[in-house]
């Protein structure tokens, strides 16, 4: 009989990771196998201490090796991949509760210390960016990756608890949403490799034909699609890659980034959407404690920064102010200064968008914490935001946080058919056209008042970790002129 | 003072969804507000019954309205968006335990029954595809979307429990992995809209310049990038959009689809990876019970199909056979038939890939359940799969399931530097080149034996729901010549 039968799923199990071994309250079996990469080695006369880590936690596991039993000690170098067999015992040294008393070592993958690019000494940010495939092997990058994972789980957890449906919106889209200049265009590759040519006789594919019948772009935001889903499921969210073909080189922008977006039907107040965002962000602030401790330790002014995060997490409620109030404060501060030493490069002025310098001042200086700025002039915001009764401002908000600036943007969406059509006409958009006709339809049949928001995930990582540049907040960053791997 | 202070997060809460109201064991407050869309209306002489649903569950909530108290009853039509105020009481009718005794109704969004495209009678699959923005409003599509959400949570849950790190791998990549003919190319949009032109004086951007310095493609698989992360974090997974510019029109292929991929360091056996996949898939088979009941009800032969799923979920272990054994079975069956009525269009033959018809026969006829087929000839598999000692086959598997065919593919990855280089040279790939040099580097420094797999998420949805075509397994499908919204 050719079918091999073997153990059932209930008996199926994975070996423990180092994190599980260290955090378990139970006594592990008398002899265990532990896999990891060597993080450091300290040789003494009769004994060698090595820290190995499998990437499951910050600390790693201290392994104690006696020399006679281990003929391969010379291959225990930084970065080597090993399998150690031994027993977990209470540590006699300080710094760890448990350690591994090693009986035998197998070096599965050697690592030549002469040529290994990841050395123990501090490596520059630029050097590590150039070695994108090895960067995850640094403690800081690995911690950032685990922090991302914790944050993701915390966000999914939050939305599940509040009965939101987790949806996937399309990455390829026919609308170029925020202006074609910033989007990427998608076409089939025009040069098939020889082994993939069409059958003999048929003409080669025309690279300029439209694969999807009409032009395709990479999404810049899932919002409009999410609104179509919210018109059936009421509460939906997504965590989706988004793309901007922005040539700008700032520490807050990537060409490919991840965005959490949520839409919520039957909300009628911007304050309610802010409440949702605040609860969600506070929930996320509880994630990944060990990793954050390691990451924030490395940065300048980390104590102040940690205090700021703790204050935000513990604050009973985050400050809210209208755009009009914010402009008044900015103007007052700008005017109070010496004309030669004006604090802002751009003069704050009602009717203009807020500049980064204004946003920073509002959250870092005026409020000293997160602040929701609401009700911006309709002229600086997109067509889909709900018009307020004053007919000058829209029911929207930005959440500004210290060190990062804009973390979240959101609004009520215009759910009134006539009001939406009016806004579209002032933006020269066709309410009956192919591009937005479907969006208008959502208001034509059973329209529900609704609102939503988008949170830049790498900015959230930056905020909670203290990592200043979003290029260090994602595994393999892409920005203008830069795409490794 | 311009800062409004208000209630803290701990007091912050969202209104209950209909699912929460129906599933709660607690008596709801004497008067509640419920939002939903009208799903059906039944008018009697003195009372009207309406089912409303907010998309949170399959059943919706029955609302009972007396005529005198509700002047807007005429606007209660299918699809209308409403807010009802009343009390939850035990239902006097059969079919539901609770119902809403309505005091007042507010119609927030009317829905003209004459023009609303989503009518009560059955609508064809093609018609609904043409109305992609309204399709989520059908019960079947909404259930499918909730099922996706349940499956996603179940998968995240599974990997969290086994200490895998949830990672985001890049969508834009410089490698065109499986042959340029099937990939999409990404370039900045070449026609900036007038409002987004460059500042006066500067030349317009050259659409043919490379935004990233070198050509960018959409990812077809996250595996290689995930391997770089597994070389630091040991256990990683991702759920990522993938793209294939395939012109083929089958019910199993999309141009944009989601794939679950996992890599696991320090596994040395294909059987172990199969064990992980089996445990993961069985876990997923427990998700979304209500939705699956509704969805499978609608399909031909649903009882047999349900039995098949239940058998798979309850099976102690799924069958496994080698490719060589599978070919022997296929050949035997093919040869046993009348020469004029051969069961397969393609003759099964060692050294050739398995065709869909072969895969279906193996899982549906021979095994009558999921089956892992392992150890394919190296000649039909990619360069990164680990060579077996026979030097003819590689340590890989496909998981074939009834009705769907290939659900998962995976392998051990070649971790031996020399063996990998040798495989690459037979595939005419440069081990020192820019495209794959980094991948070879992972074996150069602290290489760890590892394996992994990829599971097509829409195929999983298809399998557990019984929805035959993957175009109905995703909110807004994209395939050749078709991309709405």
Coordinates of C-alpha atoms in Angstrom, one line a residue, chain A residues 22-448:
Chain A
X22 CA 12.1 31.1 28.3
X23 CA 8.5 32.1 29.0
X24 CA 7.2 28.7 29.9
X25 CA 6.5 28.1 33.5
X26 CA 6.9 24.3 33.0
X27 CA 10.0 22.4 33.4
X28 CA 11.2 21.4 29.9
X29 CA 12.0 17.7 29.2
X30 CA 15.4 16.6 30.5
X31 CA 17.0 16.8 27.1
X32 CA 16.0 19.2 24.4
X33 CA 17.2 20.4 21.0
X34 CA 17.4 24.1 20.5
X35 CA 18.1 25.8 17.2
X36 CA 19.4 29.3 16.7
X37 CA 22.1 31.6 15.3
X38 CA 25.1 32.6 17.4
X39 CA 24.8 36.1 18.7
X40 CA 27.8 36.3 20.8
X41 CA 30.6 34.1 22.2
X42 CA 32.6 34.5 25.3
X43 CA 35.4 32.0 25.8
X44 CA 36.9 31.3 29.2
X45 CA 39.4 28.8 30.2
X46 CA 37.2 25.7 30.8
X47 CA 33.9 26.9 29.5
X48 CA 32.4 28.9 26.7
X49 CA 29.3 31.1 26.9
X50 CA 27.3 31.6 23.8
X51 CA 24.1 33.5 23.3
X52 CA 21.9 32.0 20.6
X53 CA 18.7 33.3 19.2
X54 CA 16.1 32.0 16.8
X55 CA 14.6 35.4 16.3
X56 CA 11.6 34.7 18.5
X57 CA 12.5 37.2 21.2
X58 CA 14.8 40.0 22.2
X59 CA 17.1 38.3 24.7
X60 CA 18.1 34.9 23.1
X61 CA 19.3 32.0 25.2
X62 CA 22.6 31.6 27.0
X63 CA 24.3 28.4 26.2
X64 CA 27.0 27.0 28.4
X65 CA 29.5 24.7 26.8
X66 CA 32.3 22.8 28.4
X67 CA 35.3 22.4 26.1
X68 CA 36.0 18.7 26.2
X69 CA 32.6 17.7 25.0
X70 CA 32.4 20.0 22.1
X71 CA 35.0 19.5 19.3
X72 CA 33.3 22.1 17.0
X73 CA 33.7 25.1 19.3
X74 CA 36.0 26.9 16.7
X75 CA 33.0 27.1 14.4
X76 CA 30.8 28.9 17.0
X77 CA 31.2 32.4 15.4
X78 CA 28.7 35.2 15.2
X79 CA 25.9 34.4 12.7
X80 CA 26.6 30.6 12.6
X81 CA 23.5 28.4 12.5
X82 CA 23.5 25.7 15.2
X83 CA 21.6 22.9 16.8
X84 CA 22.4 22.4 20.4
X85 CA 21.3 19.5 22.6
X86 CA 21.2 19.8 26.3
X87 CA 19.1 20.7 29.3
X88 CA 17.5 23.9 30.5
X89 CA 18.7 24.8 34.0
X90 CA 18.4 27.7 36.3
X91 CA 21.2 30.1 35.4
X92 CA 24.0 30.7 37.8
X93 CA 24.9 34.0 36.2
X94 CA 23.0 37.2 36.4
X95 CA 21.1 38.6 33.4
X96 CA 19.0 35.5 32.7
X97 CA 16.8 33.1 34.7
X98 CA 17.5 30.0 32.6
X99 CA 20.3 28.8 30.5
X100 CA 21.1 25.8 28.3
X101 CA 23.7 23.3 29.6
X102 CA 25.0 22.0 26.4
X103 CA 25.8 18.3 25.8
X104 CA 26.5 18.5 22.1
X105 CA 26.6 21.1 19.3
X106 CA 26.0 20.7 15.6
X107 CA 27.0 23.6 13.4
X108 CA 24.5 23.5 10.5
X109 CA 25.7 26.6 8.7
X110 CA 29.1 28.2 9.3
X111 CA 29.6 31.9 9.1
X112 CA 33.0 33.2 8.3
X113 CA 33.7 36.1 10.6
X114 CA 36.2 37.6 8.1
X115 CA 33.6 38.1 5.4
X116 CA 30.2 38.2 7.2
X117 CA 28.9 41.7 6.5
X118 CA 26.9 41.9 9.8
X119 CA 29.6 42.6 12.4
X120 CA 29.1 43.2 16.1
X121 CA 30.1 46.8 16.1
X122 CA 27.5 49.4 15.2
X123 CA 26.8 49.6 11.5
X124 CA 25.5 52.7 9.8
X125 CA 21.9 53.0 8.7
X126 CA 23.0 53.4 5.1
X127 CA 25.3 50.4 5.2
X128 CA 22.4 48.2 6.5
X129 CA 20.0 49.6 3.8
X130 CA 22.6 48.5 1.3
X131 CA 22.5 45.0 2.8
X132 CA 18.7 44.7 2.8
X133 CA 18.8 40.9 2.8
X134 CA 21.0 40.7 5.9
X135 CA 19.5 43.6 7.8
X136 CA 16.9 41.5 9.5
X137 CA 19.8 39.7 11.3
X138 CA 20.5 42.8 13.4
X139 CA 18.8 42.9 16.8
X140 CA 17.2 46.2 16.0
X141 CA 15.7 45.2 12.7
X142 CA 14.5 41.8 14.0
X143 CA 12.9 43.6 17.0
X144 CA 11.2 46.0 14.6
X145 CA 9.9 43.1 12.6
X146 CA 8.5 41.4 15.7
X147 CA 7.0 44.7 16.7
X148 CA 5.2 45.0 13.4
X149 CA 3.8 41.5 13.9
X150 CA 2.6 42.5 17.5
X151 CA 1.1 45.7 16.2
X152 CA -0.7 43.8 13.4
X153 CA -2.2 41.3 15.8
X154 CA -3.2 44.1 18.1
X155 CA -5.0 45.9 15.3
X156 CA -6.8 42.8 14.1
X157 CA -7.7 42.0 17.6
X158 CA -9.2 45.5 18.1
X159 CA -11.3 45.3 15.0
X160 CA -12.5 41.8 15.6
X161 CA -13.6 42.8 19.1
X162 CA -15.7 45.5 17.5
X163 CA -17.3 43.3 14.9
X164 CA -15.5 44.7 11.9
X165 CA -15.1 42.5 8.8
X166 CA -11.5 42.1 7.6
X167 CA -11.6 42.7 3.8
X168 CA -9.2 42.7 0.9
X169 CA -9.7 45.6 -1.5
X170 CA -8.0 45.5 -4.9
X171 CA -4.4 46.6 -5.5
X172 CA -4.9 47.0 -9.2
X173 CA -7.5 49.7 -9.9
X174 CA -8.9 51.6 -12.8
X175 CA -9.0 54.9 -11.0
X176 CA -6.0 57.0 -10.4
X177 CA -7.7 58.6 -7.4
X178 CA -5.5 61.4 -6.3
X179 CA -4.0 62.7 -9.5
X180 CA -2.2 60.6 -12.1
X181 CA 1.2 62.2 -11.5
X182 CA 1.6 60.3 -8.2
X183 CA 0.4 56.8 -9.3
X184 CA 2.1 53.8 -10.8
X185 CA 0.8 52.3 -14.0
X186 CA 0.7 48.5 -14.5
X187 CA 1.3 46.7 -17.8
X188 CA 2.2 43.1 -18.7
X189 CA 6.0 42.7 -19.0
X190 CA 6.8 43.4 -22.6
X191 CA 9.8 41.0 -23.0
X192 CA 8.8 37.4 -22.5
X193 CA 11.8 35.3 -21.8
X194 CA 12.6 32.8 -24.6
X195 CA 11.3 29.8 -22.6
X196 CA 7.9 31.6 -22.3
X197 CA 7.3 32.6 -25.9
X198 CA 3.9 32.1 -27.4
X199 CA 3.4 29.0 -29.5
X200 CA 5.0 29.1 -32.9
X201 CA 3.0 31.0 -35.4
X202 CA 1.0 33.2 -33.1
X203 CA 2.2 36.8 -33.1
X204 CA 4.1 38.1 -30.0
X205 CA 2.0 39.9 -27.5
X206 CA 1.6 43.7 -28.0
X207 CA 3.1 45.3 -24.9
X208 CA 0.9 48.3 -25.4
X209 CA -2.4 46.6 -25.5
X210 CA -4.3 46.9 -22.3
X211 CA -4.3 43.7 -20.3
X212 CA -7.5 44.7 -18.5
X213 CA -9.1 46.4 -21.5
X214 CA -8.4 49.8 -19.8
X215 CA -5.4 51.3 -18.0
X216 CA -4.5 49.8 -14.6
X217 CA -2.9 51.6 -11.7
X218 CA -1.6 50.6 -8.3
X219 CA -4.0 51.7 -5.5
X220 CA -3.1 54.8 -3.5
X221 CA -5.9 54.2 -1.0
X222 CA -8.5 51.5 -0.4
X223 CA -11.1 53.9 0.8
X224 CA -13.5 54.1 -2.2
X225 CA -13.6 50.3 -2.6
X226 CA -14.0 49.9 1.2
X227 CA -17.0 52.2 1.0
X228 CA -18.7 49.8 -1.4
X229 CA -18.1 47.0 1.1
X230 CA -19.3 49.1 4.0
X231 CA -22.6 49.6 2.1
X232 CA -23.3 45.9 2.7
X233 CA -21.2 44.9 5.7
X234 CA -21.4 48.2 7.7
X235 CA -18.1 47.7 9.5
X236 CA -15.1 46.8 7.4
X237 CA -11.4 47.4 7.5
X238 CA -8.4 46.4 5.5
X239 CA -4.6 46.4 5.9
X240 CA -3.3 46.9 2.4
X241 CA -0.2 47.9 0.5
X242 CA -0.6 51.3 -1.1
X243 CA 1.7 53.0 -3.6
X244 CA 2.8 56.5 -4.4
X245 CA 5.1 57.4 -7.2
X246 CA 6.4 60.4 -5.2
X247 CA 10.0 61.4 -6.0
X248 CA 10.2 63.2 -2.6
X249 CA 12.8 61.9 -0.2
X250 CA 11.5 62.4 3.3
X251 CA 11.8 60.3 6.4
X252 CA 8.0 59.9 6.4
X253 CA 7.3 58.7 2.8
X254 CA 7.8 55.4 1.0
X255 CA 6.8 54.4 -2.5
X256 CA 5.3 51.2 -1.1
X257 CA 3.7 51.3 2.3
X258 CA 1.0 49.6 4.3
X259 CA -2.2 51.3 5.4
X260 CA -4.9 50.4 7.8
X261 CA -8.2 51.7 6.6
X262 CA -11.6 51.3 8.1
X263 CA -15.1 52.4 7.1
X264 CA -18.1 52.4 9.4
X265 CA -21.7 52.8 8.4
X266 CA -24.2 54.6 10.5
X267 CA -21.9 57.0 12.2
X268 CA -23.0 60.6 11.9
X269 CA -20.3 62.4 13.9
X270 CA -16.6 63.1 13.3
X271 CA -16.2 62.9 17.0
X272 CA -17.3 59.2 16.9
X273 CA -14.8 58.4 14.2
X274 CA -12.1 60.1 16.3
X275 CA -13.2 58.0 19.2
X276 CA -12.7 54.9 17.2
X277 CA -9.3 56.0 16.1
X278 CA -8.2 56.9 19.6
X279 CA -9.4 53.6 21.0
X280 CA -7.6 51.7 18.2
X281 CA -4.3 53.6 18.6
X282 CA -4.3 53.3 22.4
X283 CA -4.9 49.5 22.0
X284 CA -1.9 49.4 19.6
X285 CA 0.2 51.3 22.1
X286 CA 0.0 48.3 24.4
X287 CA 1.7 45.9 21.9
X288 CA 5.3 44.6 21.7
X289 CA 6.7 45.8 25.0
X290 CA 10.0 44.0 25.0
X291 CA 10.8 45.1 21.4
X292 CA 9.9 48.7 22.1
X293 CA 12.1 48.8 25.2
X294 CA 15.0 47.6 23.0
X295 CA 14.3 50.0 20.2
X296 CA 13.6 53.1 22.1
X297 CA 16.8 52.5 24.2
X298 CA 18.9 53.2 21.2
X299 CA 17.6 56.6 20.3
X300 CA 18.5 60.1 21.4
X301 CA 16.1 61.5 24.0
X302 CA 14.5 58.2 24.4
X303 CA 13.3 58.8 28.0
X304 CA 11.3 61.9 27.0
X305 CA 9.9 59.9 24.1
X306 CA 8.9 57.0 26.2
X307 CA 7.2 59.4 28.7
X308 CA 5.4 61.0 25.8
X309 CA 4.1 57.6 24.6
X310 CA 3.1 56.5 28.1
X311 CA 1.3 59.8 28.6
X312 CA -0.6 59.2 25.3
X313 CA -1.5 55.6 26.3
X314 CA -2.7 56.7 29.7
X315 CA -4.4 59.9 28.8
X316 CA -8.1 59.9 29.5
X317 CA -8.8 61.5 26.2
X318 CA -6.8 63.1 23.4
X319 CA -7.1 66.7 22.6
X320 CA -9.3 67.8 19.8
X321 CA -9.5 71.2 18.1
X322 CA -10.9 72.5 14.9
X323 CA -8.7 73.6 12.1
X324 CA -10.0 77.2 12.6
X325 CA -8.9 77.1 16.2
X326 CA -5.5 75.6 15.2
X327 CA -4.9 78.3 12.6
X328 CA -5.7 80.9 15.3
X329 CA -3.1 79.4 17.6
X330 CA -0.5 79.1 14.9
X331 CA -1.1 82.7 13.8
X332 CA -0.9 84.0 17.3
X333 CA 2.4 82.2 17.9
X334 CA 3.8 83.3 14.5
X335 CA 2.8 87.0 15.1
X336 CA 4.2 87.0 18.6
X337 CA 7.7 86.4 17.4
X338 CA 10.2 88.8 16.2
X339 CA 9.7 89.5 12.5
X340 CA 13.2 88.4 11.7
X341 CA 12.9 85.2 13.7
X342 CA 9.5 83.9 12.7
X343 CA 9.1 80.3 13.8
X344 CA 7.5 79.0 10.6
X345 CA 8.8 79.1 7.1
X346 CA 5.2 79.0 5.8
X347 CA 2.8 81.6 7.3
X348 CA -0.2 79.9 8.8
X349 CA -3.3 81.1 7.0
X350 CA -7.0 80.0 7.0
X351 CA -7.7 78.2 3.7
X352 CA -4.3 76.7 3.3
X353 CA -3.3 73.2 4.3
X354 CA -1.2 72.7 7.4
X355 CA 2.5 72.3 6.7
X356 CA 4.6 69.7 8.5
X357 CA 6.2 72.4 10.7
X358 CA 2.7 73.5 11.8
X359 CA 1.6 70.0 12.6
X360 CA 4.8 69.4 14.6
X361 CA 4.3 72.6 16.6
X362 CA 0.6 71.8 17.3
X363 CA 1.3 68.3 18.7
X364 CA 4.8 68.7 20.1
X365 CA 4.7 72.3 21.5
X366 CA 1.1 73.4 22.0
X367 CA -0.6 70.1 23.0
X368 CA 2.5 68.0 23.9
X369 CA 0.7 64.9 22.8
X370 CA -1.7 63.5 20.2
X371 CA -4.2 66.0 18.9
X372 CA -7.1 65.6 16.5
X373 CA -7.5 68.6 14.2
X374 CA -11.0 68.7 12.7
X375 CA -13.1 70.5 10.1
X376 CA -10.7 71.7 7.5
X377 CA -11.7 74.0 4.7
X378 CA -13.4 72.0 1.9
X379 CA -11.1 73.6 -0.6
X380 CA -8.0 71.7 0.7
X381 CA -9.7 68.3 1.0
X382 CA -11.0 65.7 -1.5
X383 CA -14.5 65.6 -3.0
X384 CA -15.8 62.7 -0.9
X385 CA -15.6 64.4 2.5
X386 CA -19.0 65.4 4.0
X387 CA -19.8 69.2 3.8
X388 CA -20.5 70.8 7.1
X389 CA -23.5 73.1 7.5
X390 CA -21.3 76.2 7.2
X391 CA -20.7 75.2 3.5
X392 CA -17.0 76.1 4.0
X393 CA -15.6 73.3 6.0
X394 CA -15.8 69.5 5.8
X395 CA -16.4 66.9 8.6
X396 CA -12.9 65.5 8.7
X397 CA -9.9 65.2 10.9
X398 CA -6.2 64.6 11.0
X399 CA -4.6 62.9 14.0
X400 CA -1.2 64.6 14.7
X401 CA 1.2 62.9 17.1
X402 CA 4.6 64.1 18.4
X403 CA 7.7 63.2 16.4
X404 CA 5.7 61.8 13.5
X405 CA 3.1 64.4 12.5
X406 CA 0.1 63.1 10.7
X407 CA -0.6 59.6 11.7
X408 CA -4.2 59.2 10.7
X409 CA -6.6 61.1 8.4
X410 CA -10.3 60.5 8.2
X411 CA -13.7 62.0 7.7
X412 CA -17.4 61.5 7.3
X413 CA -18.1 60.6 3.7
X414 CA -20.6 62.6 1.8
X415 CA -23.6 60.3 1.7
X416 CA -26.2 62.7 0.3
X417 CA -26.5 62.1 -3.4
X418 CA -27.1 65.7 -4.4
X419 CA -24.3 67.1 -2.2
X420 CA -21.9 64.6 -3.6
X421 CA -22.7 65.4 -7.2
X422 CA -22.2 69.1 -6.4
X423 CA -18.8 68.5 -4.9
X424 CA -17.8 66.3 -7.8
X425 CA -18.8 69.0 -10.3
X426 CA -16.5 71.5 -8.5
X427 CA -13.7 69.0 -8.8
X428 CA -14.5 68.4 -12.6
X429 CA -15.4 64.8 -11.9
X430 CA -18.3 63.1 -13.8
X431 CA -20.9 61.6 -11.5
X432 CA -22.2 59.4 -14.3
X433 CA -18.8 58.4 -15.8
X434 CA -17.1 55.0 -15.7
X435 CA -14.5 56.0 -13.1
X436 CA -16.9 57.3 -10.4
X437 CA -20.4 56.4 -11.5
X438 CA -20.3 53.3 -9.3
X439 CA -19.3 55.4 -6.3
X440 CA -22.3 57.7 -6.8
X441 CA -24.5 54.6 -7.1
X442 CA -23.7 53.7 -3.5
X443 CA -25.6 56.9 -2.6
X444 CA -28.5 56.2 -4.9
X445 CA -29.6 52.9 -3.4
X446 CA -30.0 52.7 0.4
X447 CA -27.3 55.3 1.3
X448 CA -26.1 55.1 4.9

